[in-house]
Amino acid sequence: MLTLTSGAVQVIRTVTANPELPPDTGIRIESGLDGSDALRLSVAPAPEAGDQIVEEQGAKVYLEAAVAELLDDKTLDAQVDSQGDVAFTIAEGPGGIPT
């Protein structure tokens, strides 16, 4: 199952903390458009049917079924740069090399 770093947990909780959002709001990762190898990440009000749910310390990540299989042994990390932009990265295993 996908694991989350403490940085990813903190960023996801911050992004989804808006009191106007539904309580099940999380980050959803799905496959790219038109068969692309790229993954799409978005804020989602709830999981979609068939999504795998990863929850850690209040941070929710919803994974499309095919993406859940692809990221099964990976780690999600997130960092915020000096301009406040968020960058998510996926690494091999816990603390692995970014992919």
mmCIF file of N, CA and C in Angstrom:
data_model
loop_
_atom_site.group_PDB
_atom_site.id
_atom_site.type_symbol
_atom_site.label_atom_id
_atom_site.label_comp_id
_atom_site.label_asym_id
_atom_site.label_seq_id
_atom_site.Cartn_x
_atom_site.Cartn_y
_atom_site.Cartn_z
ATOM 1 N N MET A 1 0.841 -1.184 0.000
ATOM 2 C CA MET A 1 0.000 0.000 0.000
ATOM 3 C C MET A 1 0.884 1.246 0.000
ATOM 4 N N LEU A 2 0.439 2.276 -0.691
ATOM 5 C CA LEU A 2 1.148 3.555 -0.722
ATOM 6 C C LEU A 2 1.338 4.061 0.706
ATOM 7 N N THR A 3 2.538 4.532 1.001
ATOM 8 C CA THR A 3 2.780 5.144 2.307
ATOM 9 C C THR A 3 2.973 6.641 2.117
ATOM 10 N N LEU A 4 2.714 7.394 3.169
ATOM 11 C CA LEU A 4 2.828 8.852 3.133
ATOM 12 C C LEU A 4 3.929 9.304 4.072
ATOM 13 N N THR A 5 4.768 10.232 3.619
ATOM 14 C CA THR A 5 5.757 10.824 4.508
ATOM 15 C C THR A 5 5.061 11.842 5.400
ATOM 16 N N SER A 6 5.735 12.274 6.443
ATOM 17 C CA SER A 6 5.152 13.297 7.316
ATOM 18 C C SER A 6 4.935 14.596 6.546
ATOM 19 N N GLY A 7 5.810 14.888 5.577
ATOM 20 C CA GLY A 7 5.627 16.074 4.737
ATOM 21 C C GLY A 7 4.365 15.988 3.909
ATOM 22 N N ALA A 8 4.096 14.815 3.337
ATOM 23 C CA ALA A 8 2.876 14.630 2.547
ATOM 24 C C ALA A 8 1.647 14.760 3.432
ATOM 25 N N VAL A 9 1.689 14.167 4.613
ATOM 26 C CA VAL A 9 0.560 14.258 5.546
ATOM 27 C C VAL A 9 0.271 15.720 5.864
ATOM 28 N N GLN A 10 1.302 16.477 6.179
ATOM 29 C CA GLN A 10 1.131 17.884 6.552
ATOM 30 C C GLN A 10 0.544 18.701 5.395
ATOM 31 N N VAL A 11 1.078 18.515 4.184
ATOM 32 C CA VAL A 11 0.598 19.274 3.026
ATOM 33 C C VAL A 11 -0.848 18.898 2.701
ATOM 34 N N ILE A 12 -1.172 17.615 2.703
ATOM 35 C CA ILE A 12 -2.535 17.182 2.394
ATOM 36 C C ILE A 12 -3.516 17.721 3.419
ATOM 37 N N ARG A 13 -3.151 17.661 4.682
ATOM 38 C CA ARG A 13 -4.037 18.196 5.726
ATOM 39 C C ARG A 13 -4.237 19.691 5.552
ATOM 40 N N THR A 14 -3.198 20.413 5.177
ATOM 41 C CA THR A 14 -3.310 21.858 4.963
ATOM 42 C C THR A 14 -4.207 22.158 3.764
ATOM 43 N N VAL A 15 -4.011 21.436 2.665
ATOM 44 C CA VAL A 15 -4.786 21.659 1.443
ATOM 45 C C VAL A 15 -6.264 21.353 1.657
ATOM 46 N N THR A 16 -6.571 20.360 2.477
ATOM 47 C CA THR A 16 -7.964 19.924 2.653
ATOM 48 C C THR A 16 -8.607 20.462 3.932
ATOM 49 N N ALA A 17 -7.955 21.396 4.610
ATOM 50 C CA ALA A 17 -8.445 21.883 5.905
ATOM 51 C C ALA A 17 -9.523 22.953 5.810
ATOM 52 N N ASN A 18 -9.849 23.413 4.633
ATOM 53 C CA ASN A 18 -10.852 24.459 4.469
ATOM 54 C C ASN A 18 -12.195 23.998 5.049
ATOM 55 N N PRO A 19 -12.753 24.740 6.023
ATOM 56 C CA PRO A 19 -14.015 24.316 6.640
ATOM 57 C C PRO A 19 -15.199 24.283 5.677
ATOM 58 N N GLU A 20 -15.073 24.910 4.510
ATOM 59 C CA GLU A 20 -16.151 24.884 3.522
ATOM 60 C C GLU A 20 -16.146 23.595 2.699
ATOM 61 N N LEU A 21 -15.069 22.815 2.787
ATOM 62 C CA LEU A 21 -14.983 21.554 2.049
ATOM 63 C C LEU A 21 -15.669 20.448 2.842
ATOM 64 N N PRO A 22 -16.204 19.424 2.163
ATOM 65 C CA PRO A 22 -16.813 18.296 2.870
ATOM 66 C C PRO A 22 -15.787 17.600 3.772
ATOM 67 N N PRO A 23 -16.240 16.956 4.846
ATOM 68 C CA PRO A 23 -15.305 16.328 5.793
ATOM 69 C C PRO A 23 -14.470 15.197 5.198
ATOM 70 N N ASP A 24 -14.920 14.566 4.114
ATOM 71 C CA ASP A 24 -14.163 13.471 3.500
ATOM 72 C C ASP A 24 -13.218 13.936 2.399
ATOM 73 N N THR A 25 -13.024 15.242 2.269
ATOM 74 C CA THR A 25 -12.149 15.765 1.221
ATOM 75 C C THR A 25 -10.734 15.223 1.391
ATOM 76 N N GLY A 26 -10.157 14.817 0.268
ATOM 77 C CA GLY A 26 -8.791 14.305 0.258
ATOM 78 C C GLY A 26 -8.146 14.594 -1.081
ATOM 79 N N ILE A 27 -6.992 13.995 -1.284
ATOM 80 C CA ILE A 27 -6.271 14.108 -2.547
ATOM 81 C C ILE A 27 -6.546 12.836 -3.339
ATOM 82 N N ARG A 28 -6.904 12.981 -4.608
ATOM 83 C CA ARG A 28 -7.156 11.799 -5.448
ATOM 84 C C ARG A 28 -6.072 11.721 -6.505
ATOM 85 N N ILE A 29 -5.538 10.518 -6.669
ATOM 86 C CA ILE A 29 -4.534 10.278 -7.704
ATOM 87 C C ILE A 29 -5.147 9.302 -8.698
ATOM 88 N N GLU A 30 -5.127 9.714 -9.973
ATOM 89 C CA GLU A 30 -5.703 8.877 -11.022
ATOM 90 C C GLU A 30 -4.785 8.856 -12.228
ATOM 91 N N SER A 31 -5.048 7.925 -13.131
ATOM 92 C CA SER A 31 -4.216 7.820 -14.324
ATOM 93 C C SER A 31 -4.452 9.021 -15.230
ATOM 94 N N GLY A 32 -3.443 9.306 -16.040
ATOM 95 C CA GLY A 32 -3.505 10.454 -16.939
ATOM 96 C C GLY A 32 -4.505 10.248 -18.060
ATOM 97 N N LEU A 33 -4.745 11.294 -18.768
ATOM 98 C CA LEU A 33 -5.693 11.261 -19.873
ATOM 99 C C LEU A 33 -5.098 10.577 -21.098
ATOM 100 N N ASP A 34 -5.953 9.998 -21.909
ATOM 101 C CA ASP A 34 -5.566 9.431 -23.204
ATOM 102 C C ASP A 34 -4.438 8.407 -23.108
ATOM 103 N N GLY A 35 -4.442 7.578 -22.058
ATOM 104 C CA GLY A 35 -3.444 6.522 -21.940
ATOM 105 C C GLY A 35 -2.055 7.000 -21.567
ATOM 106 N N SER A 36 -1.921 8.230 -21.157
ATOM 107 C CA SER A 36 -0.622 8.780 -20.755
ATOM 108 C C SER A 36 -0.101 8.055 -19.522
ATOM 109 N N ASP A 37 1.229 7.989 -19.380
ATOM 110 C CA ASP A 37 1.833 7.398 -18.187
ATOM 111 C C ASP A 37 1.788 8.358 -17.003
ATOM 112 N N ALA A 38 1.470 9.610 -17.256
ATOM 113 C CA ALA A 38 1.428 10.616 -16.196
ATOM 114 C C ALA A 38 0.265 10.335 -15.249
ATOM 115 N N LEU A 39 0.423 10.751 -14.006
ATOM 116 C CA LEU A 39 -0.643 10.640 -13.017
ATOM 117 C C LEU A 39 -1.214 12.027 -12.771
ATOM 118 N N ARG A 40 -2.512 12.082 -12.495
ATOM 119 C CA ARG A 40 -3.166 13.346 -12.175
ATOM 120 C C ARG A 40 -3.498 13.354 -10.701
ATOM 121 N N LEU A 41 -3.233 14.461 -10.057
ATOM 122 C CA LEU A 41 -3.520 14.636 -8.645
ATOM 123 C C LEU A 41 -4.474 15.804 -8.504
ATOM 124 N N SER A 42 -5.547 15.607 -7.736
ATOM 125 C CA SER A 42 -6.529 16.677 -7.559
ATOM 126 C C SER A 42 -7.139 16.577 -6.167
ATOM 127 N N VAL A 43 -7.774 17.655 -5.753
ATOM 128 C CA VAL A 43 -8.521 17.650 -4.492
ATOM 129 C C VAL A 43 -9.895 17.060 -4.808
ATOM 130 N N ALA A 44 -10.309 16.078 -4.018
ATOM 131 C CA ALA A 44 -11.587 15.399 -4.265
ATOM 132 C C ALA A 44 -12.450 15.443 -3.007
ATOM 133 N N PRO A 45 -13.752 15.692 -3.163
ATOM 134 C CA PRO A 45 -14.632 15.775 -2.001
ATOM 135 C C PRO A 45 -14.867 14.431 -1.309
ATOM 136 N N ALA A 46 -14.619 13.335 -2.041
ATOM 137 C CA ALA A 46 -14.830 11.984 -1.504
ATOM 138 C C ALA A 46 -14.207 10.993 -2.482
ATOM 139 N N PRO A 47 -13.996 9.750 -2.041
ATOM 140 C CA PRO A 47 -13.474 8.751 -2.978
ATOM 141 C C PRO A 47 -14.526 8.389 -4.021
ATOM 142 N N GLU A 48 -14.065 7.947 -5.168
ATOM 143 C CA GLU A 48 -14.973 7.446 -6.195
ATOM 144 C C GLU A 48 -15.102 5.935 -6.027
ATOM 145 N N ALA A 49 -16.125 5.354 -6.631
ATOM 146 C CA ALA A 49 -16.342 3.909 -6.540
ATOM 147 C C ALA A 49 -15.090 3.174 -7.013
ATOM 148 N N GLY A 50 -14.631 2.219 -6.230
ATOM 149 C CA GLY A 50 -13.459 1.427 -6.583
ATOM 150 C C GLY A 50 -12.139 2.002 -6.120
ATOM 151 N N ASP A 51 -12.138 3.209 -5.581
ATOM 152 C CA ASP A 51 -10.889 3.817 -5.101
ATOM 153 C C ASP A 51 -10.368 3.096 -3.869
ATOM 154 N N GLN A 52 -9.039 2.981 -3.789
ATOM 155 C CA GLN A 52 -8.397 2.522 -2.558
ATOM 156 C C GLN A 52 -8.162 3.766 -1.707
ATOM 157 N N ILE A 53 -8.413 3.663 -0.417
ATOM 158 C CA ILE A 53 -8.270 4.808 0.477
ATOM 159 C C ILE A 53 -7.057 4.601 1.368
ATOM 160 N N VAL A 54 -6.173 5.588 1.363
ATOM 161 C CA VAL A 54 -5.025 5.606 2.258
ATOM 162 C C VAL A 54 -5.251 6.790 3.190
ATOM 163 N N GLU A 55 -5.286 6.522 4.486
ATOM 164 C CA GLU A 55 -5.501 7.598 5.456
ATOM 165 C C GLU A 55 -4.455 7.499 6.551
ATOM 166 N N GLU A 56 -3.817 8.624 6.810
ATOM 167 C CA GLU A 56 -2.797 8.672 7.855
ATOM 168 C C GLU A 56 -2.872 10.021 8.560
ATOM 169 N N GLN A 57 -3.077 9.987 9.849
ATOM 170 C CA GLN A 57 -3.120 11.187 10.685
ATOM 171 C C GLN A 57 -4.061 12.251 10.110
ATOM 172 N N GLY A 58 -5.204 11.825 9.595
ATOM 173 C CA GLY A 58 -6.196 12.751 9.073
ATOM 174 C C GLY A 58 -6.011 13.149 7.624
ATOM 175 N N ALA A 59 -4.916 12.743 6.996
ATOM 176 C CA ALA A 59 -4.684 13.022 5.579
ATOM 177 C C ALA A 59 -5.255 11.867 4.772
ATOM 178 N N LYS A 60 -6.139 12.190 3.818
ATOM 179 C CA LYS A 60 -6.783 11.162 3.002
ATOM 180 C C LYS A 60 -6.288 11.229 1.568
ATOM 181 N N VAL A 61 -5.914 10.052 1.038
ATOM 182 C CA VAL A 61 -5.522 9.937 -0.361
ATOM 183 C C VAL A 61 -6.405 8.864 -0.983
ATOM 184 N N TYR A 62 -7.035 9.214 -2.101
ATOM 185 C CA TYR A 62 -7.893 8.283 -2.827
ATOM 186 C C TYR A 62 -7.167 7.873 -4.102
ATOM 187 N N LEU A 63 -7.001 6.575 -4.279
ATOM 188 C CA LEU A 63 -6.258 6.056 -5.417
ATOM 189 C C LEU A 63 -7.179 5.298 -6.364
ATOM 190 N N GLU A 64 -7.207 5.715 -7.614
ATOM 191 C CA GLU A 64 -7.919 4.961 -8.642
ATOM 192 C C GLU A 64 -7.357 3.534 -8.620
ATOM 193 N N ALA A 65 -8.190 2.535 -8.894
ATOM 194 C CA ALA A 65 -7.792 1.125 -8.763
ATOM 195 C C ALA A 65 -6.483 0.800 -9.487
ATOM 196 N N ALA A 66 -6.340 1.206 -10.738
ATOM 197 C CA ALA A 66 -5.116 0.910 -11.495
ATOM 198 C C ALA A 66 -3.915 1.626 -10.897
ATOM 199 N N VAL A 67 -4.125 2.826 -10.405
ATOM 200 C CA VAL A 67 -3.044 3.602 -9.787
ATOM 201 C C VAL A 67 -2.644 2.979 -8.452
ATOM 202 N N ALA A 68 -3.619 2.472 -7.703
ATOM 203 C CA ALA A 68 -3.328 1.829 -6.415
ATOM 204 C C ALA A 68 -2.372 0.663 -6.614
ATOM 205 N N GLU A 69 -2.591 -0.114 -7.669
ATOM 206 C CA GLU A 69 -1.705 -1.243 -7.967
ATOM 207 C C GLU A 69 -0.315 -0.745 -8.345
ATOM 208 N N LEU A 70 -0.252 0.291 -9.161
ATOM 209 C CA LEU A 70 1.012 0.856 -9.610
ATOM 210 C C LEU A 70 1.831 1.423 -8.437
ATOM 211 N N LEU A 71 1.150 2.045 -7.469
ATOM 212 C CA LEU A 71 1.829 2.711 -6.349
ATOM 213 C C LEU A 71 1.879 1.863 -5.077
ATOM 214 N N ASP A 72 1.563 0.583 -5.204
ATOM 215 C CA ASP A 72 1.434 -0.293 -4.042
ATOM 216 C C ASP A 72 2.643 -0.268 -3.112
ATOM 217 N N ASP A 73 3.848 -0.220 -3.642
ATOM 218 C CA ASP A 73 5.057 -0.285 -2.817
ATOM 219 C C ASP A 73 5.825 1.041 -2.827
ATOM 220 N N LYS A 74 5.115 2.142 -3.071
ATOM 221 C CA LYS A 74 5.759 3.459 -3.196
ATOM 222 C C LYS A 74 5.448 4.350 -1.991
ATOM 223 N N THR A 75 6.164 5.471 -1.928
ATOM 224 C CA THR A 75 5.968 6.471 -0.881
ATOM 225 C C THR A 75 5.660 7.816 -1.525
ATOM 226 N N LEU A 76 4.644 8.494 -1.007
ATOM 227 C CA LEU A 76 4.273 9.823 -1.484
ATOM 228 C C LEU A 76 4.864 10.863 -0.542
ATOM 229 N N ASP A 77 5.568 11.834 -1.110
ATOM 230 C CA ASP A 77 6.140 12.928 -0.336
ATOM 231 C C ASP A 77 5.650 14.236 -0.940
ATOM 232 N N ALA A 78 5.706 15.303 -0.158
ATOM 233 C CA ALA A 78 5.311 16.624 -0.648
ATOM 234 C C ALA A 78 6.170 17.682 0.013
ATOM 235 N N GLN A 79 6.475 18.702 -0.761
ATOM 236 C CA GLN A 79 7.235 19.829 -0.244
ATOM 237 C C GLN A 79 6.612 21.113 -0.765
ATOM 238 N N VAL A 80 6.776 22.180 0.013
ATOM 239 C CA VAL A 80 6.300 23.505 -0.376
ATOM 240 C C VAL A 80 7.528 24.377 -0.584
ATOM 241 N N ASP A 81 7.607 25.045 -1.758
ATOM 242 C CA ASP A 81 8.768 25.898 -2.023
ATOM 243 C C ASP A 81 8.557 27.293 -1.447
ATOM 244 N N SER A 82 9.526 28.155 -1.634
ATOM 245 C CA SER A 82 9.484 29.493 -1.038
ATOM 246 C C SER A 82 8.342 30.359 -1.585
ATOM 247 N N GLN A 83 7.802 30.022 -2.756
ATOM 248 C CA GLN A 83 6.664 30.755 -3.312
ATOM 249 C C GLN A 83 5.324 30.162 -2.863
ATOM 250 N N GLY A 84 5.375 29.083 -2.087
ATOM 251 C CA GLY A 84 4.158 28.446 -1.609
ATOM 252 C C GLY A 84 3.593 27.399 -2.553
ATOM 253 N N ASP A 85 4.343 27.064 -3.614
ATOM 254 C CA ASP A 85 3.902 26.025 -4.545
ATOM 255 C C ASP A 85 4.207 24.648 -3.969
ATOM 256 N N VAL A 86 3.270 23.722 -4.154
ATOM 257 C CA VAL A 86 3.408 22.371 -3.635
ATOM 258 C C VAL A 86 3.919 21.450 -4.735
ATOM 259 N N ALA A 87 4.876 20.595 -4.389
ATOM 260 C CA ALA A 87 5.375 19.580 -5.318
ATOM 261 C C ALA A 87 5.270 18.221 -4.646
ATOM 262 N N PHE A 88 4.524 17.318 -5.280
ATOM 263 C CA PHE A 88 4.423 15.949 -4.791
ATOM 264 C C PHE A 88 5.406 15.087 -5.562
ATOM 265 N N THR A 89 6.047 14.147 -4.875
ATOM 266 C CA THR A 89 6.946 13.204 -5.517
ATOM 267 C C THR A 89 6.608 11.797 -5.044
ATOM 268 N N ILE A 90 6.911 10.839 -5.897
ATOM 269 C CA ILE A 90 6.685 9.432 -5.573
ATOM 270 C C ILE A 90 8.043 8.756 -5.577
ATOM 271 N N ALA A 91 8.348 8.017 -4.513
ATOM 272 C CA ALA A 91 9.623 7.339 -4.371
ATOM 273 C C ALA A 91 9.414 5.835 -4.236
ATOM 274 N N GLU A 92 10.430 5.070 -4.589
ATOM 275 C CA GLU A 92 10.409 3.623 -4.421
ATOM 276 C C GLU A 92 10.471 3.283 -2.942
ATOM 277 N N GLY A 93 9.473 2.583 -2.431
ATOM 278 C CA GLY A 93 9.478 2.137 -1.039
ATOM 279 C C GLY A 93 9.632 3.278 -0.069
ATOM 280 N N PRO A 94 9.610 2.985 1.240
ATOM 281 C CA PRO A 94 9.776 4.038 2.254
ATOM 282 C C PRO A 94 11.171 4.657 2.172
ATOM 283 N N GLY A 95 11.213 5.969 1.962
ATOM 284 C CA GLY A 95 12.506 6.680 1.924
ATOM 285 C C GLY A 95 13.353 6.340 0.728
ATOM 286 N N GLY A 96 12.746 5.858 -0.361
ATOM 287 C CA GLY A 96 13.490 5.407 -1.532
ATOM 288 C C GLY A 96 13.905 6.522 -2.454
ATOM 289 N N ILE A 97 14.357 6.123 -3.601
ATOM 290 C CA ILE A 97 14.815 7.060 -4.628
ATOM 291 C C ILE A 97 13.595 7.591 -5.387
ATOM 292 N N PRO A 98 13.467 8.908 -5.560
ATOM 293 C CA PRO A 98 12.310 9.451 -6.281
ATOM 294 C C PRO A 98 12.214 8.883 -7.691
ATOM 295 N N THR A 99 10.953 8.684 -8.145
ATOM 296 C CA THR A 99 10.725 8.187 -9.506
ATOM 297 C C THR A 99 10.064 9.257 -10.343
#
